Amino acid sequence: MDMTALPDLTPAYAEIFLAIAGMALLMVGVFRKTDPARGVTLLAVLAFAIAAVLALTTNAVETVTFNGLFVVNAFTGFAKMLILLAAALSMFLALSWAKNEGIARYEMPVIMLFAVLGMMMMVSSNNLISLYIGLELQSLALYVLASFNRGNLRATEAGVKYFVLGALASGLLLYGSSLVYGFAGTTSFAGLADALTGVEQNTGVLVGLIFVICGLAFKISAVPFHMWTPDVYEGSPTPVTAFFSVGPKIAALCLFLRVLVGPFEGLMDEWRQVLTVICVASMLWGAVAAIAQNNIKRLMAYSSIGHVGYALIGLVAGTQEGARGMIYYMLIYLFMNVGTFAVILSMRVKERYVESIDDLSGLSKTNPAIALALAILMFSMAGIPPLAGFFGKYFVFVAAVNEGLIPLAVIGLLSSVIGAFYYLRLIKIMYFDESVEAFDRPDHSTALIMGLCALLVVLFVGLPEPLLAGADTAAAALFPG
């Protein structure tokens, strides 16, 4: 191997561009004296758009570079589109929130940009070492974002909790990777796949893999590694929570998929058992624990735990159909969740943000448009046809049934029915309870995102073919045989 030759940079153009853009925007923020926050935010969104174009053009054909550490294909391209879209929508939500809270600072879009860079590196990692570097770049940026509103006690507490528990999860992941390397002799995904082919059982690798699964399960807030989620969701700034609930989850789930059906495919019978327990526990706990919540951000935290459980069904199936269902589920979840957080950012009474579910009482009479948007999003979250959320669950359940995992699909169905209670409760409060104070008029960007997401959730029934084709192409890249 010629160590002096320059690697092929073409597959990583999107990541290289984002890294340069992040440093350039940092300089813009430092040297521009008058209100750089809005300008830097809009430039960051522009950088995401350019990175999306670069990723689309360079990720179409499978290419491995940087001495096997980095890979791109149709799957990584699709996942990066979702991550960039989630980040761009979250940034638009943060614009007016930061101004209203009096903390409009250019650091937030810059940190968010570096978090996105870490997520894209995670998705394209082809080695346990590059996986860890991408994951840590993402995590360090997210710890800072969680406590960005440093004058707020809850935000500071959220940042500290996220950092401490996140460091523990990173330790588990690193320890697991060390065990895998120690027993398999390599950290590259291709090398691991070769080392595990034809081997009946390698207990050391299996123990290491369980630690790796624990570390990744923390990143997607799956049970029993979910304990940070409600507190961090509640304490973090709301636009940051919106970002937490989609961007890092999409990146970590895609990474989960790549790791388990790639280098560790030979251990599928073993990891499927571990993942089934995590999947079932997440669905049930997410459905039950949310019922008692009265803070809407905490409710969304438990909701996200449940949705991660449903998405994991596709991974447990371990087939191309399951991978396609999982990707499709995350695409739909992105719009449902960002739309819901746009509604939460509209919960503002006399220029003060409120978060209690009781504040939604009689919303259909005081703010009918917001009530209608939230009702559509909640029906979709509950999986009621013909809205988009129904199709997300349908595809993962079908993948499980076709793989003979009927009990798992039945538990998912029952959890979905239980979880529907708290989604429908919100609709009942908005449409049948007595009115309280009306919300302030939402700003234009928040109202636009809220309306757009609700509309897409309704129109999805007419759009599945092109989206399914995209998800199919992405999933096929993971199962070339």
Short mmCIF file of N, CA, C and O in Angstrom, two decimals, residues 389-476:
data_model
loop_
_atom_site.label_atom_id
_atom_site.label_comp_id
_atom_site.label_asym_id
_atom_site.label_seq_id
_atom_site.Cartn_x
_atom_site.Cartn_y
_atom_site.Cartn_z
N GLY A 389 -48.09 7.98 8.66
CA GLY A 389 -47.62 7.15 9.77
C GLY A 389 -48.09 5.72 9.68
O GLY A 389 -47.41 4.78 10.10
N PHE A 390 -49.28 5.52 9.11
CA PHE A 390 -49.80 4.15 8.94
C PHE A 390 -48.89 3.33 8.03
O PHE A 390 -48.57 2.18 8.32
N PHE A 391 -48.46 3.94 6.91
CA PHE A 391 -47.64 3.21 5.94
C PHE A 391 -46.26 2.88 6.53
O PHE A 391 -45.69 1.82 6.23
N GLY A 392 -45.72 3.81 7.34
CA GLY A 392 -44.43 3.53 7.98
C GLY A 392 -44.50 2.26 8.80
O GLY A 392 -43.64 1.36 8.68
N LYS A 393 -45.55 2.13 9.64
CA LYS A 393 -45.68 0.94 10.47
C LYS A 393 -46.03 -0.28 9.63
O LYS A 393 -45.53 -1.39 9.87
N TYR A 394 -46.86 -0.08 8.64
CA TYR A 394 -47.29 -1.21 7.79
C TYR A 394 -46.09 -1.92 7.17
O TYR A 394 -45.99 -3.15 7.20
N PHE A 395 -45.15 -1.15 6.61
CA PHE A 395 -44.02 -1.77 5.90
C PHE A 395 -43.09 -2.53 6.85
O PHE A 395 -42.58 -3.59 6.48
N VAL A 396 -42.86 -2.01 8.05
CA VAL A 396 -41.98 -2.76 8.96
C VAL A 396 -42.69 -4.00 9.52
O VAL A 396 -42.07 -5.06 9.69
N PHE A 397 -44.00 -3.89 9.77
CA PHE A 397 -44.74 -5.06 10.26
C PHE A 397 -44.76 -6.16 9.20
O PHE A 397 -44.58 -7.35 9.50
N VAL A 398 -44.98 -5.78 7.94
CA VAL A 398 -45.02 -6.78 6.86
C VAL A 398 -43.65 -7.46 6.72
O VAL A 398 -43.56 -8.68 6.53
N ALA A 399 -42.58 -6.65 6.84
CA ALA A 399 -41.23 -7.24 6.75
C ALA A 399 -41.01 -8.26 7.86
O ALA A 399 -40.42 -9.32 7.63
N ALA A 400 -41.51 -7.95 9.07
CA ALA A 400 -41.36 -8.89 10.19
C ALA A 400 -42.17 -10.16 9.95
O ALA A 400 -41.68 -11.28 10.17
N VAL A 401 -43.40 -10.02 9.48
CA VAL A 401 -44.25 -11.19 9.23
C VAL A 401 -43.63 -12.08 8.16
O VAL A 401 -43.60 -13.31 8.29
N ASN A 402 -43.13 -11.47 7.08
CA ASN A 402 -42.52 -12.26 6.00
C ASN A 402 -41.27 -13.00 6.45
O ASN A 402 -40.85 -13.97 5.81
N GLU A 403 -40.66 -12.53 7.51
CA GLU A 403 -39.47 -13.20 8.03
C GLU A 403 -39.83 -14.17 9.16
O GLU A 403 -38.95 -14.71 9.84
N GLY A 404 -41.12 -14.36 9.40
CA GLY A 404 -41.57 -15.29 10.43
C GLY A 404 -41.57 -14.72 11.84
O GLY A 404 -41.72 -15.45 12.81
N LEU A 405 -41.41 -13.41 11.95
CA LEU A 405 -41.38 -12.78 13.28
C LEU A 405 -42.77 -12.26 13.65
O LEU A 405 -42.98 -11.09 13.96
N ILE A 406 -43.73 -13.16 13.60
CA ILE A 406 -45.13 -12.75 13.82
C ILE A 406 -45.37 -12.22 15.24
O ILE A 406 -46.03 -11.19 15.42
N PRO A 407 -44.82 -12.86 16.30
CA PRO A 407 -45.03 -12.30 17.65
C PRO A 407 -44.54 -10.85 17.77
O PRO A 407 -45.17 -10.02 18.42
N LEU A 408 -43.40 -10.55 17.11
CA LEU A 408 -42.87 -9.19 17.17
C LEU A 408 -43.83 -8.20 16.51
O LEU A 408 -44.08 -7.10 17.03
N ALA A 409 -44.38 -8.60 15.36
CA ALA A 409 -45.33 -7.73 14.67
C ALA A 409 -46.59 -7.53 15.51
O ALA A 409 -47.15 -6.41 15.58
N VAL A 410 -47.04 -8.59 16.20
CA VAL A 410 -48.25 -8.48 17.03
C VAL A 410 -47.99 -7.53 18.21
O VAL A 410 -48.83 -6.68 18.54
N ILE A 411 -46.81 -7.67 18.85
CA ILE A 411 -46.49 -6.76 19.96
C ILE A 411 -46.42 -5.32 19.46
O ILE A 411 -46.89 -4.38 20.12
N GLY A 412 -45.85 -5.13 18.26
CA GLY A 412 -45.80 -3.78 17.69
C GLY A 412 -47.19 -3.22 17.46
O GLY A 412 -47.46 -2.04 17.75
N LEU A 413 -48.09 -4.08 16.99
CA LEU A 413 -49.46 -3.64 16.74
C LEU A 413 -50.15 -3.26 18.05
O LEU A 413 -50.82 -2.21 18.14
N LEU A 414 -49.98 -4.10 19.08
CA LEU A 414 -50.61 -3.80 20.38
C LEU A 414 -50.03 -2.52 20.99
O LEU A 414 -50.77 -1.69 21.54
N SER A 415 -48.73 -2.34 20.87
CA SER A 415 -48.10 -1.12 21.40
C SER A 415 -48.64 0.11 20.68
O SER A 415 -48.86 1.16 21.29
N SER A 416 -48.83 -0.05 19.38
CA SER A 416 -49.36 1.06 18.60
C SER A 416 -50.76 1.44 19.07
O SER A 416 -51.10 2.63 19.14
N VAL A 417 -51.55 0.44 19.41
CA VAL A 417 -52.92 0.71 19.90
C VAL A 417 -52.87 1.42 21.26
O VAL A 417 -53.58 2.39 21.50
N ILE A 418 -51.98 0.94 22.15
CA ILE A 418 -51.85 1.58 23.47
C ILE A 418 -51.35 3.02 23.30
O ILE A 418 -51.87 3.97 23.89
N GLY A 419 -50.33 3.20 22.44
CA GLY A 419 -49.75 4.53 22.24
C GLY A 419 -50.73 5.50 21.63
O GLY A 419 -50.62 6.72 21.83
N ALA A 420 -51.71 4.98 20.87
CA ALA A 420 -52.69 5.87 20.24
C ALA A 420 -53.46 6.66 21.29
O ALA A 420 -53.95 7.76 21.02
N PHE A 421 -53.52 6.11 22.52
CA PHE A 421 -54.30 6.79 23.58
C PHE A 421 -53.79 8.20 23.82
O PHE A 421 -54.56 9.15 23.87
N TYR A 422 -52.45 8.37 23.97
CA TYR A 422 -51.99 9.72 24.33
C TYR A 422 -51.97 10.67 23.13
O TYR A 422 -52.06 11.87 23.30
N TYR A 423 -51.88 10.12 21.93
CA TYR A 423 -52.01 11.00 20.77
C TYR A 423 -53.46 11.50 20.65
O TYR A 423 -53.70 12.69 20.42
N LEU A 424 -54.41 10.58 20.83
CA LEU A 424 -55.82 10.96 20.72
C LEU A 424 -56.23 11.85 21.88
O LEU A 424 -57.13 12.69 21.75
N ARG A 425 -55.56 11.68 23.02
CA ARG A 425 -55.87 12.54 24.19
C ARG A 425 -55.59 14.01 23.84
O ARG A 425 -56.35 14.90 24.23
N LEU A 426 -54.50 14.27 23.14
CA LEU A 426 -54.18 15.64 22.76
C LEU A 426 -55.28 16.22 21.87
O LEU A 426 -55.68 17.39 22.02
N ILE A 427 -55.79 15.40 20.96
CA ILE A 427 -56.86 15.87 20.06
C ILE A 427 -58.13 16.16 20.84
O ILE A 427 -58.82 17.16 20.61
N LYS A 428 -58.39 15.29 21.80
CA LYS A 428 -59.59 15.50 22.66
C LYS A 428 -59.46 16.82 23.44
O LYS A 428 -60.41 17.61 23.53
N ILE A 429 -58.29 17.08 23.99
CA ILE A 429 -58.08 18.32 24.75
C ILE A 429 -58.26 19.54 23.85
O ILE A 429 -58.87 20.54 24.24
N MET A 430 -57.76 19.46 22.62
CA MET A 430 -57.86 20.62 21.72
C MET A 430 -59.30 20.88 21.25
O MET A 430 -59.72 22.02 21.10
N TYR A 431 -60.05 19.80 21.03
CA TYR A 431 -61.36 19.96 20.39
C TYR A 431 -62.54 19.90 21.35
O TYR A 431 -63.64 20.35 21.01
N PHE A 432 -62.36 19.34 22.56
CA PHE A 432 -63.52 19.16 23.43
C PHE A 432 -63.39 19.82 24.79
O PHE A 432 -64.37 19.90 25.52
N ASP A 433 -62.22 20.31 25.16
CA ASP A 433 -62.07 20.97 26.46
C ASP A 433 -62.32 22.47 26.34
O ASP A 433 -62.32 23.03 25.24
N GLU A 434 -62.52 23.09 27.50
CA GLU A 434 -62.77 24.53 27.52
C GLU A 434 -61.53 25.30 27.09
O GLU A 434 -60.40 24.91 27.42
N SER A 435 -61.74 26.42 26.45
CA SER A 435 -60.61 27.21 25.95
C SER A 435 -59.86 27.89 27.08
O SER A 435 -60.46 28.29 28.09
N VAL A 436 -58.55 28.00 26.90
CA VAL A 436 -57.74 28.85 27.79
C VAL A 436 -57.23 30.01 26.93
O VAL A 436 -57.80 30.31 25.89
N GLU A 437 -56.14 30.62 27.33
CA GLU A 437 -55.66 31.77 26.57
C GLU A 437 -55.18 31.37 25.17
O GLU A 437 -54.56 30.32 25.00
N ALA A 438 -55.49 32.24 24.20
CA ALA A 438 -55.07 31.96 22.82
C ALA A 438 -53.56 32.13 22.68
O ALA A 438 -52.95 32.94 23.39
N PHE A 439 -52.98 31.35 21.77
CA PHE A 439 -51.55 31.49 21.50
C PHE A 439 -51.30 32.74 20.67
O PHE A 439 -52.17 33.19 19.92
N ASP A 440 -50.08 33.28 20.81
CA ASP A 440 -49.66 34.37 19.94
C ASP A 440 -49.60 33.87 18.50
O ASP A 440 -49.44 32.67 18.26
N ARG A 441 -49.67 34.80 17.58
CA ARG A 441 -49.57 34.42 16.17
C ARG A 441 -48.17 33.84 15.89
O ARG A 441 -47.17 34.50 16.20
N PRO A 442 -48.07 32.62 15.32
CA PRO A 442 -46.73 32.07 15.06
C PRO A 442 -46.02 32.85 13.97
O PRO A 442 -46.66 33.45 13.10
N ASP A 443 -44.69 32.84 14.02
CA ASP A 443 -43.94 33.54 12.97
C ASP A 443 -44.04 32.77 11.65
O ASP A 443 -44.45 31.61 11.62
N HIS A 444 -43.64 33.42 10.58
CA HIS A 444 -43.88 32.86 9.24
C HIS A 444 -43.15 31.53 9.01
O HIS A 444 -43.74 30.59 8.46
N SER A 445 -41.87 31.44 9.40
CA SER A 445 -41.11 30.21 9.11
C SER A 445 -41.69 29.02 9.89
O SER A 445 -41.82 27.92 9.34
N THR A 446 -42.05 29.25 11.16
CA THR A 446 -42.63 28.16 11.96
C THR A 446 -43.96 27.72 11.38
O THR A 446 -44.23 26.51 11.26
N ALA A 447 -44.81 28.69 11.01
CA ALA A 447 -46.12 28.36 10.45
C ALA A 447 -45.97 27.61 9.13
O ALA A 447 -46.71 26.65 8.85
N LEU A 448 -44.99 28.03 8.33
CA LEU A 448 -44.78 27.39 7.03
C LEU A 448 -44.34 25.93 7.20
O LEU A 448 -44.87 25.02 6.54
N ILE A 449 -43.40 25.69 8.11
CA ILE A 449 -42.92 24.32 8.33
C ILE A 449 -44.04 23.45 8.91
O ILE A 449 -44.22 22.29 8.50
N MET A 450 -44.81 24.01 9.84
CA MET A 450 -45.93 23.27 10.43
C MET A 450 -46.93 22.86 9.35
O MET A 450 -47.34 21.70 9.25
N GLY A 451 -47.32 23.83 8.51
CA GLY A 451 -48.30 23.55 7.46
C GLY A 451 -47.76 22.58 6.42
O GLY A 451 -48.46 21.65 5.99
N LEU A 452 -46.49 22.75 6.05
CA LEU A 452 -45.88 21.88 5.04
C LEU A 452 -45.81 20.43 5.52
O LEU A 452 -46.15 19.50 4.78
N CYS A 453 -45.39 20.24 6.76
CA CYS A 453 -45.27 18.88 7.31
C CYS A 453 -46.64 18.22 7.40
O CYS A 453 -46.79 17.03 7.05
N ALA A 454 -47.64 18.97 7.88
CA ALA A 454 -48.99 18.40 7.98
C ALA A 454 -49.52 18.04 6.60
O ALA A 454 -50.14 16.97 6.41
N LEU A 455 -49.25 18.90 5.63
CA LEU A 455 -49.72 18.63 4.27
C LEU A 455 -49.04 17.40 3.68
O LEU A 455 -49.70 16.54 3.05
N LEU A 456 -47.75 17.27 3.89
CA LEU A 456 -47.03 16.11 3.36
C LEU A 456 -47.53 14.81 3.98
O LEU A 456 -47.62 13.78 3.30
N VAL A 457 -47.85 14.87 5.27
CA VAL A 457 -48.36 13.68 5.96
C VAL A 457 -49.67 13.23 5.34
O VAL A 457 -49.94 12.03 5.20
N VAL A 458 -50.49 14.21 4.91
CA VAL A 458 -51.77 13.87 4.27
C VAL A 458 -51.54 13.37 2.84
O VAL A 458 -52.15 12.39 2.41
N LEU A 459 -50.64 14.05 2.11
CA LEU A 459 -50.45 13.73 0.71
C LEU A 459 -49.57 12.51 0.47
O LEU A 459 -49.42 12.07 -0.67
N PHE A 460 -48.98 11.98 1.53
CA PHE A 460 -48.08 10.84 1.37
C PHE A 460 -48.78 9.67 0.68
O PHE A 460 -48.14 8.90 -0.05
N VAL A 461 -50.07 9.55 0.92
CA VAL A 461 -50.80 8.42 0.34
C VAL A 461 -50.70 8.44 -1.19
O VAL A 461 -50.75 7.39 -1.83
N GLY A 462 -50.51 9.62 -1.78
CA GLY A 462 -50.36 9.71 -3.23
C GLY A 462 -48.91 9.72 -3.68
O GLY A 462 -48.64 9.78 -4.88
N LEU A 463 -47.98 9.70 -2.73
CA LEU A 463 -46.56 9.82 -3.08
C LEU A 463 -45.71 8.58 -2.84
O LEU A 463 -44.50 8.64 -3.07
N PRO A 464 -46.27 7.47 -2.38
CA PRO A 464 -45.37 6.40 -1.91
C PRO A 464 -44.48 5.81 -2.99
O PRO A 464 -43.37 5.39 -2.69
N GLU A 465 -44.92 5.78 -4.25
CA GLU A 465 -44.13 5.08 -5.27
C GLU A 465 -42.72 5.65 -5.45
O GLU A 465 -41.74 4.92 -5.34
N PRO A 466 -42.58 6.99 -5.72
CA PRO A 466 -41.21 7.51 -5.87
C PRO A 466 -40.39 7.39 -4.60
O PRO A 466 -39.18 7.11 -4.65
N LEU A 467 -41.04 7.56 -3.43
CA LEU A 467 -40.30 7.46 -2.18
C LEU A 467 -39.89 6.02 -1.89
O LEU A 467 -38.78 5.75 -1.44
N LEU A 468 -40.82 5.10 -2.17
CA LEU A 468 -40.49 3.69 -1.98
C LEU A 468 -39.38 3.26 -2.92
O LEU A 468 -38.50 2.46 -2.55
N ALA A 469 -39.39 3.80 -4.15
CA ALA A 469 -38.34 3.45 -5.11
C ALA A 469 -36.98 3.93 -4.59
O ALA A 469 -35.97 3.21 -4.68
N GLY A 470 -36.97 5.16 -4.01
CA GLY A 470 -35.72 5.68 -3.43
C GLY A 470 -35.25 4.82 -2.26
O GLY A 470 -34.06 4.48 -2.16
N ALA A 471 -36.20 4.44 -1.38
CA ALA A 471 -35.84 3.60 -0.23
C ALA A 471 -35.39 2.22 -0.70
O ALA A 471 -34.48 1.63 -0.12
N ASP A 472 -36.03 1.71 -1.76
CA ASP A 472 -35.65 0.40 -2.32
C ASP A 472 -34.22 0.41 -2.83
O ASP A 472 -33.44 -0.51 -2.55
N THR A 473 -33.88 1.47 -3.58
CA THR A 473 -32.52 1.59 -4.12
C THR A 473 -31.51 1.67 -3.00
O THR A 473 -30.43 1.05 -3.05
N ALA A 474 -31.85 2.44 -1.96
CA ALA A 474 -30.94 2.59 -0.82
C ALA A 474 -30.74 1.25 -0.11
O ALA A 474 -29.61 0.86 0.21
N ALA A 475 -31.85 0.53 0.12
CA ALA A 475 -31.75 -0.76 0.83
C ALA A 475 -30.99 -1.79 -0.01
O ALA A 475 -30.23 -2.60 0.53
N ALA A 476 -31.20 -1.74 -1.34
CA ALA A 476 -30.53 -2.71 -2.21
C ALA A 476 -29.01 -2.56 -2.14
O ALA A 476 -28.28 -3.53 -2.33
#
